[in-house]
XYZ file of N, CA and C in Angstrom:
654
model
N 0.852 -1.192 0.000
C 0.000 0.000 0.000
C 0.891 1.246 0.000
N 1.043 1.906 -1.150
C 1.852 3.127 -1.178
C 1.286 4.187 -0.233
N 2.203 4.839 0.448
C 1.842 5.912 1.375
C 2.904 6.992 1.241
N 2.483 8.247 1.105
C 3.483 9.279 0.926
C 2.895 10.670 0.937
N 3.644 11.593 0.301
C 3.259 13.003 0.343
C 3.637 13.675 -0.967
N 2.660 14.372 -1.537
C 2.897 15.220 -2.700
C 2.904 16.681 -2.258
N 3.729 17.502 -2.914
C 3.577 18.947 -2.790
C 2.875 19.458 -4.040
N 1.977 20.408 -3.848
C 1.177 20.960 -4.932
C 1.521 22.438 -5.094
N 1.687 22.891 -6.338
C 1.995 24.285 -6.587
C 1.344 24.731 -7.890
N 1.229 26.032 -8.057
C 0.688 26.577 -9.293
C 1.645 26.237 -10.431
N 1.170 25.554 -11.489
C 2.087 25.132 -12.549
C 2.660 26.292 -13.355
N 2.088 27.488 -13.204
C 2.553 28.634 -14.000
C 3.553 29.499 -13.235
N 3.224 29.867 -11.994
C 4.155 30.726 -11.255
C 4.802 30.022 -10.059
N 4.479 28.718 -9.873
C 5.091 27.859 -8.843
C 4.770 28.302 -7.416
N 3.699 29.051 -7.235
C 3.259 29.385 -5.880
C 2.836 28.122 -5.139
N 3.368 27.854 -3.940
C 2.948 26.658 -3.201
C 1.461 26.707 -2.869
N 0.756 25.614 -3.137
C -0.678 25.535 -2.878
C -1.016 24.631 -1.701
N -0.089 23.752 -1.338
C -0.366 22.847 -0.237
C 0.325 21.521 -0.423
N -0.059 20.573 0.411
C 0.492 19.220 0.348
C -0.641 18.216 0.440
N -0.415 17.057 -0.147
C -1.418 15.993 -0.096
C -0.757 14.756 0.498
N -1.256 14.330 1.654
C -0.745 13.156 2.360
C -1.679 11.988 2.015
N -1.151 10.979 1.351
C -2.025 9.988 0.730
C -1.623 8.557 1.080
N -2.583 7.653 0.918
C -2.303 6.229 0.791
C -3.299 5.654 -0.208
N -2.885 4.619 -0.906
C -3.710 4.036 -1.962
C -3.342 2.577 -2.137
N -4.238 1.822 -2.763
C -3.977 0.400 -2.963
C -5.016 -0.202 -3.895
N -4.620 -1.172 -4.718
C -5.613 -1.965 -5.452
C -6.386 -2.830 -4.476
N -7.621 -3.142 -4.840
C -8.454 -3.998 -4.006
C -9.362 -4.839 -4.854
N -10.271 -5.577 -4.221
C -11.183 -6.459 -4.965
C -12.038 -5.711 -5.974
N -12.405 -4.445 -5.654
C -13.278 -3.701 -6.562
C -12.496 -2.926 -7.608
N -11.209 -2.717 -7.397
C -10.430 -1.939 -8.338
C -9.271 -1.235 -7.661
N -9.465 0.038 -7.239
C -8.386 0.817 -6.631
C -8.995 1.927 -5.789
N -8.364 2.208 -4.651
C -8.855 3.276 -3.776
C -7.704 4.191 -3.379
N -8.018 5.477 -3.333
C -7.043 6.510 -2.960
C -7.690 7.398 -1.904
N -6.989 7.596 -0.785
C -7.492 8.431 0.305
C -6.388 9.415 0.679
N -6.758 10.691 0.846
C -5.740 11.689 1.152
C -6.340 12.847 1.929
N -5.465 13.536 2.666
C -5.792 14.814 3.278
C -4.903 15.875 2.656
N -5.487 17.020 2.335
C -4.696 18.130 1.847
C -4.480 19.116 2.986
N -3.283 19.709 3.014
C -2.923 20.645 4.069
C -2.293 21.891 3.453
N -2.165 22.930 4.257
C -1.408 24.104 3.841
C 0.046 23.702 3.646
N 0.809 24.490 2.873
C 2.232 24.147 2.676
C 2.965 24.060 4.003
N 3.964 23.179 4.070
C 4.779 23.080 5.278
C 5.441 24.418 5.541
N 5.353 24.863 6.774
C 5.921 26.156 7.126
C 7.268 25.973 7.806
N 8.116 26.949 7.654
C 9.408 26.928 8.315
C 9.287 27.400 9.749
N 10.444 27.649 10.404
C 10.412 28.116 11.793
C 9.667 29.438 11.904
N 8.955 29.609 13.015
C 8.222 30.852 13.259
C 8.840 31.565 14.447
N 8.794 32.863 14.417
C 9.328 33.635 15.540
C 10.835 33.722 15.504
N 11.418 34.337 16.543
C 12.849 34.534 16.652
C 13.312 34.088 18.026
N 14.547 33.660 18.061
C 15.140 33.338 19.341
C 14.850 31.919 19.771
N 15.369 31.516 20.915
C 15.188 30.142 21.406
C 13.737 29.864 21.742
N 13.397 28.590 21.591
C 12.061 28.158 21.964
C 11.060 28.237 20.843
N 11.457 28.823 19.719
C 10.514 28.892 18.605
C 10.480 27.563 17.885
N 9.327 27.225 17.325
C 9.162 25.932 16.669
C 8.687 26.091 15.253
N 8.083 25.043 14.729
C 7.555 25.045 13.386
C 6.032 25.159 13.443
N 5.507 25.934 12.537
C 4.054 26.082 12.461
C 3.451 24.816 11.859
N 2.479 24.257 12.544
C 1.858 23.039 12.057
C 0.967 23.342 10.852
N 1.032 22.503 9.784
C 0.143 22.722 8.637
C -1.310 22.481 9.036
N -2.209 23.167 8.372
C -3.640 23.071 8.637
C -4.298 22.217 7.563
N -5.183 21.314 7.978
C -5.919 20.494 7.022
C -6.916 21.375 6.280
N -6.855 21.329 4.957
C -7.722 22.179 4.136
C -8.735 21.392 3.322
N -8.591 20.071 3.262
C -9.541 19.292 2.477
C -9.185 17.823 2.477
N -9.924 17.057 1.691
C -9.678 15.622 1.617
C -10.159 15.079 0.280
N -9.625 13.908 -0.045
C -9.964 13.203 -1.283
C -10.208 11.742 -0.936
N -11.292 11.178 -1.452
C -11.570 9.750 -1.287
C -12.145 9.261 -2.614
N -11.343 8.490 -3.341
C -11.721 8.050 -4.681
C -11.594 6.534 -4.785
N -12.662 5.886 -5.240
C -12.641 4.445 -5.478
C -12.996 4.177 -6.932
N -12.156 3.393 -7.603
C -12.399 3.002 -8.989
C -12.804 1.541 -9.052
N -13.604 1.177 -10.075
C -13.857 -0.238 -10.297
C -12.714 -0.823 -11.130
N -12.797 -2.118 -11.459
C -11.669 -2.756 -12.140
C -11.504 -2.294 -13.582
N -12.436 -1.482 -14.090
C -12.298 -0.895 -15.423
C -11.837 0.565 -15.359
N -11.599 1.061 -14.157
C -11.136 2.427 -13.994
C -12.236 3.459 -13.873
N -13.495 3.024 -13.797
C -14.603 3.976 -13.667
C -14.773 4.370 -12.203
N -15.177 5.616 -11.938
C -15.323 6.059 -10.546
C -16.566 5.463 -9.880
N -16.333 4.529 -8.984
C -17.435 3.969 -8.190
C -17.920 4.983 -7.166
N -16.981 5.754 -6.614
C -17.324 6.693 -5.539
C -16.254 7.765 -5.469
N -16.692 9.006 -5.416
C -15.788 10.139 -5.231
C -16.346 11.028 -4.135
N -15.496 11.415 -3.197
C -15.878 12.388 -2.187
C -14.734 13.380 -2.012
N -15.037 14.655 -2.250
C -14.057 15.727 -2.111
C -14.536 16.729 -1.071
N -13.595 17.253 -0.296
C -13.886 18.345 0.630
C -12.834 19.428 0.414
N -13.270 20.688 0.352
C -12.350 21.819 0.237
C -13.081 23.081 0.658
N -12.460 23.843 1.558
C -13.013 25.130 1.996
C -14.490 25.031 2.370
N -14.847 23.976 3.069
C -16.213 23.702 3.533
C -17.156 23.232 2.426
N -16.696 23.224 1.180
C -17.502 22.673 0.094
C -17.314 21.162 0.042
N -18.326 20.472 -0.445
C -18.277 19.011 -0.535
C -18.877 18.555 -1.858
N -18.222 17.575 -2.468
C -18.745 16.952 -3.683
C -18.765 15.440 -3.477
N -19.879 14.831 -3.859
C -19.973 13.371 -3.906
C -20.426 12.989 -5.304
N -19.725 12.024 -5.906
C -20.052 11.674 -7.277
C -19.751 10.226 -7.585
N -20.211 9.794 -8.764
C -19.984 8.420 -9.228
C -20.316 8.362 -10.708
N -19.903 7.254 -11.335
C -20.257 7.011 -12.730
C -21.699 6.516 -12.780
N -22.586 7.349 -13.332
C -23.999 7.007 -13.439
C -24.584 7.843 -14.576
N -24.992 7.166 -15.656
C -25.464 7.892 -16.844
C -24.433 8.931 -17.275
N -23.207 8.497 -17.465
C -22.073 9.394 -17.606
C -21.465 9.549 -16.230
N -21.368 10.770 -15.743
C -20.982 10.981 -14.345
C -22.011 11.892 -13.686
N -22.323 11.590 -12.438
C -23.324 12.330 -11.675
C -22.708 12.742 -10.350
N -23.068 13.945 -9.873
C -22.511 14.411 -8.611
C -23.495 15.325 -7.896
N -23.255 15.474 -6.603
C -23.970 16.444 -5.771
C -22.927 17.324 -5.105
N -23.103 18.634 -5.238
C -22.182 19.618 -4.644
C -22.941 20.399 -3.591
N -22.375 20.453 -2.390
C -23.039 21.097 -1.259
C -22.272 22.346 -0.864
N -23.000 23.425 -0.574
C -22.379 24.706 -0.232
C -21.880 24.697 1.203
N -21.086 25.708 1.603
C -20.510 25.700 2.954
C -21.536 25.679 4.080
N -22.721 26.258 3.867
C -23.710 26.273 4.947
C -24.421 24.930 5.088
N -24.368 24.101 4.052
C -25.046 22.821 4.098
C -26.536 22.896 3.864
N -27.027 24.077 3.521
C -28.476 24.225 3.352
C -28.924 24.027 1.909
N -28.020 24.118 0.987
C -28.376 23.963 -0.420
C -27.443 22.939 -1.067
N -27.994 22.135 -1.951
C -27.193 21.167 -2.700
C -27.618 21.232 -4.159
N -26.653 21.168 -5.049
C -26.946 21.168 -6.478
C -26.457 19.859 -7.075
N -27.267 19.301 -7.962
C -26.909 18.030 -8.596
C -26.529 18.285 -10.041
N -25.540 17.553 -10.520
C -25.107 17.693 -11.900
C -24.932 16.343 -12.565
N -25.054 16.333 -13.879
C -24.848 15.122 -14.659
C -24.317 15.519 -16.032
N -23.262 14.856 -16.470
C -22.656 15.141 -17.769
C -22.306 13.817 -18.426
N -22.484 13.751 -19.736
C -22.055 12.576 -20.497
C -20.540 12.604 -20.641
N -19.872 12.308 -19.557
C -18.413 12.306 -19.518
C -17.942 10.931 -19.050
N -16.641 10.699 -19.170
C -16.082 9.390 -18.831
C -15.735 9.262 -17.346
N -15.276 10.375 -16.730
C -14.792 10.296 -15.349
C -14.617 11.709 -14.815
N -13.998 11.803 -13.626
C -13.751 13.080 -12.966
C -12.267 13.424 -13.022
N -11.966 14.690 -12.789
C -10.583 15.104 -12.596
C -10.568 16.285 -11.646
N -9.361 16.727 -11.276
C -9.239 17.816 -10.322
C -7.797 18.050 -9.952
N -7.587 18.716 -8.820
C -6.244 19.089 -8.395
C -5.430 17.884 -7.932
N -6.069 16.894 -7.344
C -5.362 15.768 -6.740
C -4.631 14.928 -7.784
N -3.394 14.486 -7.472
C -2.688 13.550 -8.352
C -3.451 12.245 -8.578
N -4.388 11.925 -7.694
C -5.165 10.692 -7.855
C -5.863 10.634 -9.203
N -6.246 11.798 -9.724
C -7.013 11.798 -10.966
C -6.155 11.435 -12.181
N -4.850 11.691 -12.105
C -3.971 11.221 -13.178
C -3.970 9.694 -13.220
N -3.856 9.082 -12.053
C -3.878 7.613 -11.992
C -5.216 7.099 -12.502
N -6.294 7.741 -12.071
C -7.630 7.295 -12.465
C -7.812 7.340 -13.977
N -7.318 8.393 -14.615
C -7.475 8.503 -16.065
C -6.678 7.427 -16.793
N -5.469 7.147 -16.317
C -4.680 6.098 -16.975
C -5.310 4.725 -16.776
N -5.938 4.495 -15.620
C -6.607 3.207 -15.400
C -7.820 3.061 -16.311
N -8.466 4.175 -16.606
C -9.629 4.148 -17.482
C -9.229 3.900 -18.935
N -8.159 4.550 -19.385
C -7.791 4.494 -20.798
C -6.987 3.247 -21.164
N -6.163 2.732 -20.234
C -5.351 1.520 -20.482
C -4.563 1.637 -21.786
N -3.804 2.706 -21.917
C -3.058 2.940 -23.151
C -1.795 2.090 -23.207
N -1.320 1.834 -24.415
C -0.022 1.232 -24.663
C 0.760 2.196 -25.551
N 2.089 2.015 -25.656
C 2.847 2.899 -26.546
C 2.376 2.838 -27.997
N 1.701 1.761 -28.374
C 1.199 1.649 -29.740
C -0.176 2.283 -29.929
N -0.822 2.675 -28.817
C -2.159 3.253 -28.919
C -2.110 4.645 -29.543
N -3.072 4.985 -30.385
C -3.139 6.359 -30.895
C -3.570 7.292 -29.772
N -3.340 8.609 -29.911
C -3.851 9.552 -28.915
C -5.354 9.354 -28.710
N -5.763 9.284 -27.463
C -7.149 8.951 -27.124
C -7.818 10.127 -26.437
N -9.003 10.467 -26.917
C -9.755 11.590 -26.374
C -10.605 11.121 -25.193
N -10.669 11.972 -24.170
C -11.464 11.644 -22.997
C -12.136 12.924 -22.498
N -13.390 12.804 -22.087
C -14.131 13.939 -21.521
C -14.245 13.734 -20.020
N -13.864 14.774 -19.266
C -13.815 14.693 -17.817
C -14.544 15.880 -17.204
N -15.085 15.674 -16.009
C -15.641 16.783 -15.220
C -14.611 17.139 -14.156
N -14.105 18.367 -14.224
C -13.070 18.835 -13.305
C -13.693 19.620 -12.154
N -13.249 19.318 -10.938
C -13.635 20.089 -9.756
C -12.381 20.820 -9.266
N -12.409 22.135 -9.320
C -11.221 22.905 -9.016
C -11.338 23.580 -7.660
N -10.230 23.569 -6.924
C -10.177 24.245 -5.626
C -10.211 25.756 -5.863
N -10.706 26.547 -4.879
C -11.098 26.086 -3.546
C -12.590 25.793 -3.382
N -13.424 26.041 -4.399
C -14.867 25.904 -4.187
C -15.456 24.697 -4.915
N -14.598 23.875 -5.543
C -15.029 22.635 -6.200
C -16.113 22.891 -7.249
N -15.947 23.966 -8.006
C -16.891 24.257 -9.082
C -16.658 23.291 -10.241
N -17.720 22.688 -10.792
C -17.553 21.711 -11.868
C -17.340 22.386 -13.223
N -16.480 21.760 -14.030
C -16.219 22.262 -15.383
C -15.913 21.065 -16.263
N -16.537 20.980 -17.425
C -16.298 19.872 -18.350
C -15.097 20.188 -19.228
N -14.136 19.252 -19.291
C -12.928 19.453 -20.087
C -12.734 18.256 -21.018
N -12.174 18.521 -22.178
C -11.817 17.473 -23.134
C -10.294 17.424 -23.248
N -9.753 16.236 -23.109
C -8.312 16.039 -23.184
C -7.986 14.930 -24.166
N -6.738 14.938 -24.634
C -6.201 13.852 -25.439
C -4.985 13.290 -24.707
N -4.976 11.977 -24.516
C -3.886 11.298 -23.812
C -3.163 10.345 -24.748
N -1.833 10.302 -24.626
C -1.022 9.334 -25.372
C 0.099 8.844 -24.472
N 0.352 7.535 -24.498
C 1.477 6.959 -23.763
C 2.697 7.005 -24.672
N 3.649 7.864 -24.334
C 4.814 8.082 -25.194
C 5.820 6.945 -25.071
N 6.094 6.539 -23.831
C 7.068 5.457 -23.626
C 6.891 4.849 -22.246
N 7.308 3.593 -22.121
C 7.389 2.896 -20.835
C 8.818 2.399 -20.678
N 9.455 2.731 -19.566
C 10.837 2.343 -19.333
C 10.972 1.704 -17.964
N 11.732 0.613 -17.897
C 11.987 -0.069 -16.629
C 13.269 0.492 -16.016
N 13.189 0.833 -14.727
C 14.333 1.362 -13.995
C 14.652 0.418 -12.841
N 15.942 0.136 -12.646
C 16.363 -0.743 -11.554
C 16.243 -0.020 -10.222
N 15.652 -0.697 -9.228
C 15.562 -0.162 -7.871
C 15.941 -1.263 -6.884
N 16.036 -0.900 -5.607
C 16.354 -1.887 -4.569
C 15.259 -2.939 -4.438
N 14.050 -2.611 -4.899
C 12.919 -3.538 -4.803
C 12.602 -4.209 -6.143
N 13.542 -4.153 -7.069
C 13.316 -4.752 -8.386
C 12.994 -3.693 -9.424
N 12.739 -4.109 -10.659
C 12.474 -3.145 -11.731
C 11.212 -2.326 -11.458
N 11.287 -1.037 -11.779
C 10.152 -0.130 -11.645
C 9.855 0.452 -13.020
N 8.649 0.196 -13.523
C 8.264 0.699 -14.844
C 7.669 2.089 -14.712
N 8.242 3.025 -15.442
C 7.775 4.411 -15.446
C 7.145 4.705 -16.802
N 5.900 5.155 -16.772
C 5.166 5.498 -17.992
C 5.161 7.014 -18.168
N 5.459 7.445 -19.388
C 5.434 8.875 -19.710
C 4.250 9.154 -20.629
N 3.342 9.999 -20.158
C 2.143 10.348 -20.916
C 2.230 11.789 -21.414
N 1.690 12.008 -22.597
C 1.511 13.363 -23.108
C 0.030 13.685 -23.079
N -0.310 14.795 -22.429
C -1.710 15.196 -22.247
C -1.923 16.532 -22.939
N -2.926 16.600 -23.802
C -3.283 17.835 -24.492
C -4.658 18.295 -24.025
N -4.763 19.564 -23.665
C -6.065 20.170 -23.400
C -6.644 20.616 -24.736
N -7.756 20.015 -25.132
C -8.270 20.244 -26.477
C -8.922 21.618 -26.645
N -9.270 22.272 -25.543
C -9.876 23.604 -25.669
C -8.832 24.706 -25.809
N -7.665 24.525 -25.180
C -6.638 25.572 -25.203
C -5.403 25.185 -26.019
N -5.227 23.878 -26.293
C -4.023 23.427 -26.973
C -2.830 23.268 -26.052
N -3.027 23.548 -24.753
C -1.926 23.402 -23.794
C -1.515 21.938 -23.691
N -0.215 21.698 -23.626
C 0.314 20.335 -23.626
C 1.246 20.160 -22.432
N 1.146 19.006 -21.771
C 2.065 18.736 -20.683
C 2.343 17.244 -20.583
N 3.335 16.920 -19.755
C 3.807 15.547 -19.607
C 3.573 15.080 -18.169
N 3.179 13.816 -18.041
C 2.933 13.204 -16.732
C 3.738 11.908 -16.661
N 4.488 11.722 -15.573
C 5.246 10.490 -15.349
C 4.606 9.717 -14.199
N 4.290 8.453 -14.450
C 3.576 7.624 -13.480
C 4.275 6.270 -13.351
N 4.380 5.789 -12.117
C 4.865 4.431 -11.851
C 3.799 3.724 -11.027
N 3.169 2.698 -11.605
C 2.123 1.984 -10.875
C 0.981 2.917 -10.525
N 0.757 3.119 -9.227
C -0.314 4.025 -8.802
C 0.233 5.252 -8.067
N 1.425 5.680 -8.487
C 2.054 6.865 -7.908
C 2.475 7.808 -9.031
N 2.138 9.080 -8.901
C 2.583 10.101 -9.853
C 3.982 10.557 -9.448
N 4.943 10.390 -10.337
C 6.311 10.809 -10.043
C 6.515 12.292 -10.343
N 5.879 12.771 -11.408
C 6.001 14.188 -11.769
C 4.864 14.551 -12.707
N 4.319 15.757 -12.507
C 3.244 16.286 -13.348
C 3.187 17.788 -13.108
N 2.524 18.531 -13.985
C 2.424 19.974 -13.756
C 1.764 20.284 -12.413
N 2.457 21.033 -11.589
C 1.912 21.399 -10.291
C 2.011 20.327 -9.231
N 2.694 19.202 -9.546
C 2.759 18.077 -8.603
C 4.205 17.598 -8.477
N 4.675 17.437 -7.255
C 5.977 16.818 -7.004
C 5.810 15.775 -5.903
N 6.372 14.595 -6.122
C 6.361 13.545 -5.102
C 7.499 13.837 -4.128
N 7.147 14.165 -2.887
C 8.139 14.562 -1.893
C 8.596 13.393 -1.024
N 7.696 12.430 -0.800
C 8.042 11.341 0.113
C 7.187 10.120 -0.261
N 7.809 8.947 -0.248
C 7.108 7.700 -0.530
C 7.658 6.615 0.381
N 6.798 6.112 1.264
C 7.262 5.150 2.259
C 7.365 3.733 1.716
N 6.511 3.385 0.768
C 6.513 2.021 0.208
C 6.413 2.126 -1.307
N 6.891 1.110 -2.039
C 6.898 1.191 -3.500
C 5.489 1.264 -4.078
N 5.365 1.771 -5.300
C 4.056 1.817 -5.964
C 3.484 0.414 -6.144
N 2.167 0.314 -6.168
C 1.500 -0.953 -6.471
C 1.643 -1.252 -7.960
N 1.696 -2.527 -8.277
C 1.733 -2.969 -9.666
C 0.357 -3.499 -10.028
N -0.272 -2.874 -11.025
C -1.602 -3.316 -11.439
C -1.473 -4.591 -12.279
N -2.436 -5.520 -12.148
C -2.389 -6.736 -12.957
C -2.615 -6.407 -14.435
């Protein structure tokens, strides 16, 4: 069961956005990812002896379960008192609740899956598409929930697996997949590196700590 920590930052100006402390694992139904997001780690506060480190504050959470085909069985997001619960149903369906808890809005889009700030969504998309280096670029429609208010937005992307390379590690060979992702509305292009169910590098994402090796999907 991989367990670790990602740092999140603005992919354009590199402003720190926070950290995501996660654990994930394949299971009988598919794959599950659970994480808490916090404010960026702070350095020492104050001056002189006796000063310590400011503890990061929990700002949200992610709980995503996929079935064995990579479809979202259950999604629950929390951020800034907003909450989203969703699943694959007639496309994808979700309920978004406001901070007061008095109003809820339901949405449904003929899309394949969800996406958002969490690195979990990169893994989820690759599990859904099951690309090989021989696969042509594949189009996918996703509903994105963006922090801090988890507002839904439909996005179209094109994914291609550029290469898979095995790297020697103390725990045996580790296969790293390099994906090219195109945003079809803006033409913006970026690269994502993934090993098993761990994102090694992506725009706005850095893997800072990993206690156990990535899971290997069958």
